[in-house]
Amino acid sequence: MPPTPPTPPTSAAEPSGRLDTRFSDPKASATPWSDALAVLETAEVFWLTTVRPDGRPHVTPLIAVWQDGALHFCTGPAERKAKNLRDNPAVVLTTGGNALGEGCDLVVEGEAERVTDDPALRALASAYVRKYGPDWTFGVGDGVFTGDGGEALVFRVAPRTAFGFAKGAPFGQTRWRFPL
């Protein structure tokens, strides 16, 4: 059975979602983007996939914040993910839970772009503290986060495509597309 037609967005900033009936329970409906957004805003751990220079994937857990229509994460300039992003900005960020019968797993595809603007970095540093607490306080200087671990590059990933996997009764797979 082909995917269902897309549902209209509820606002100009909200993408339309399409339930893929090939991978969904007949009773399922497309997950609203607002539900997926709530997961992105509250999830504590994300998994970042980058591509190594030889084409092999590299996956690592990290923390991230949703702000201004994108996920943001940071990494040290000498870390493997930062090295990978120098050559290939394509990334996938995933989050969800390990339970099969409840929740919603999310996959966000996009390109990582460096954030170097000090006002934007200060706003993101505040967002990290609001979400993760004072142990995640960053300073800002010369286009990077600063802290006890040294400098950290900050990246923004605006979704190009996202997938939601509703788990439990009913199971459902929703795909959201975002304007380029």
XYZ file of C-alpha atoms in Angstrom:
180
model
C 0.000 0.000 0.000
C 1.461 3.464 -0.877
C 2.091 6.153 1.738
C -0.903 8.247 2.716
C -1.169 11.783 1.331
C 0.591 14.416 3.454
C -1.339 16.110 6.198
C -1.374 19.887 5.929
C 0.885 21.774 8.322
C -0.782 23.518 11.251
C 1.436 26.600 10.830
C 3.816 28.012 8.264
C 6.806 26.787 10.303
C 5.465 23.262 10.742
C 6.214 20.680 8.047
C 3.533 18.361 6.785
C 3.801 14.760 7.850
C 3.009 11.682 5.826
C 2.247 8.302 7.341
C 3.986 5.505 5.478
C 1.320 2.832 5.520
C 3.826 0.195 4.357
C 5.437 0.327 7.802
C 2.485 1.298 9.966
C -0.442 -0.352 11.687
C -3.700 0.127 9.730
C -5.067 2.090 12.720
C -2.094 4.489 12.853
C -2.151 8.120 11.807
C 0.680 10.520 11.044
C 2.372 11.888 14.149
C 1.957 15.664 14.339
C 5.209 17.622 14.070
C 4.326 19.302 17.378
C 4.582 15.895 19.102
C 7.948 15.204 17.469
C 9.150 18.668 18.429
C 8.262 17.990 22.075
C 10.510 14.906 21.945
C 13.375 16.881 20.362
C 13.077 19.627 22.965
C 13.109 17.278 25.974
C 15.334 14.363 24.879
C 18.547 14.282 26.871
C 20.675 11.989 24.697
C 21.053 12.030 20.923
C 23.138 9.831 18.633
C 25.094 11.688 15.940
C 26.142 9.915 12.752
C 28.851 11.515 10.614
C 30.855 10.143 7.681
C 34.579 9.422 7.926
C 36.880 10.453 5.050
C 36.956 6.831 3.836
C 33.130 6.669 3.743
C 32.608 4.624 6.895
C 29.990 5.905 9.350
C 30.923 7.238 12.787
C 28.259 7.222 15.511
C 28.552 8.806 18.934
C 26.158 9.864 21.699
C 25.961 13.516 22.696
C 23.669 16.139 24.140
C 21.842 18.666 21.978
C 19.376 21.521 22.221
C 16.561 22.511 19.886
C 16.517 26.237 19.199
C 15.425 28.436 16.297
C 14.177 25.536 14.187
C 17.279 23.362 14.482
C 19.199 20.955 16.685
C 22.515 22.243 18.036
C 25.454 20.268 19.396
C 29.073 20.949 20.239
C 32.327 19.031 19.994
C 36.027 19.571 20.481
C 37.910 20.562 17.317
C 40.181 17.490 17.540
C 37.341 14.974 17.999
C 36.524 12.500 15.209
C 33.082 14.049 14.556
C 34.589 17.523 14.082
C 37.203 16.105 11.707
C 34.484 14.296 9.742
C 32.381 17.449 9.481
C 35.287 19.364 7.907
C 34.989 17.133 4.837
C 31.311 16.184 4.846
C 28.581 18.142 6.654
C 25.885 15.469 6.120
C 24.643 14.148 9.472
C 21.883 12.154 11.097
C 20.772 12.804 14.680
C 18.579 10.211 16.387
C 16.844 10.059 19.750
C 14.174 8.001 21.417
C 13.859 5.240 23.954
C 14.786 1.596 24.277
C 11.233 0.421 24.984
C 9.520 -1.244 22.038
C 5.968 -0.716 23.213
C 5.905 3.020 23.931
C 7.273 6.374 22.865
C 8.473 7.772 19.589
C 11.942 7.426 18.086
C 13.094 10.284 15.852
C 15.628 10.514 13.055
C 16.671 13.973 11.809
C 18.679 14.269 8.592
C 20.453 17.471 7.602
C 23.745 19.282 7.208
C 25.796 20.541 10.129
C 26.702 24.224 9.871
C 29.124 25.951 12.248
C 27.669 28.582 14.546
C 30.281 31.284 15.183
C 28.200 34.385 15.922
C 28.821 35.330 19.578
C 25.218 36.464 20.315
C 23.883 33.187 18.864
C 26.455 31.213 20.868
C 25.485 33.029 24.084
C 21.823 32.176 23.449
C 22.761 28.532 22.868
C 24.948 28.450 25.987
C 21.907 29.636 27.970
C 19.773 26.953 26.319
C 22.239 24.237 27.433
C 22.028 25.431 31.053
C 18.212 25.580 30.937
C 18.006 22.047 29.579
C 20.928 20.248 31.248
C 21.664 22.331 34.340
C 24.683 24.287 35.595
C 27.149 21.442 34.925
C 26.754 22.365 31.249
C 27.717 26.029 31.487
C 29.771 27.283 28.557
C 31.595 30.535 28.056
C 31.706 32.133 24.623
C 34.727 33.596 22.882
C 36.135 33.877 19.370
C 33.267 31.946 17.786
C 33.401 28.884 20.042
C 32.151 27.591 23.372
C 34.799 27.629 26.100
C 34.960 25.639 29.299
C 36.962 23.304 31.484
C 37.440 20.914 28.551
C 38.837 23.632 26.291
C 37.203 24.980 23.147
C 34.155 23.407 21.532
C 32.864 24.020 18.032
C 29.095 24.498 17.856
C 27.001 23.133 14.998
C 23.434 23.742 13.842
C 21.434 21.065 12.025
C 18.217 22.276 10.426
C 16.139 19.245 9.464
C 15.926 18.431 5.767
C 13.935 15.268 6.405
C 12.804 13.706 9.673
C 11.230 10.382 10.507
C 9.123 9.492 13.527
C 8.616 5.910 14.622
C 5.614 5.687 16.962
C 5.962 2.563 19.097
C 3.226 0.601 20.786
C -0.372 0.346 19.726
C -0.511 1.460 17.004
C 2.953 1.425 15.455
C 3.409 4.096 12.798
C 6.099 5.683 10.657
C 5.781 9.375 9.780
C 8.032 11.274 7.389
C 8.355 15.064 7.484
C 9.986 17.089 4.703
C 11.285 20.580 5.258
C 11.739 23.335 2.706
C 15.327 23.812 1.593
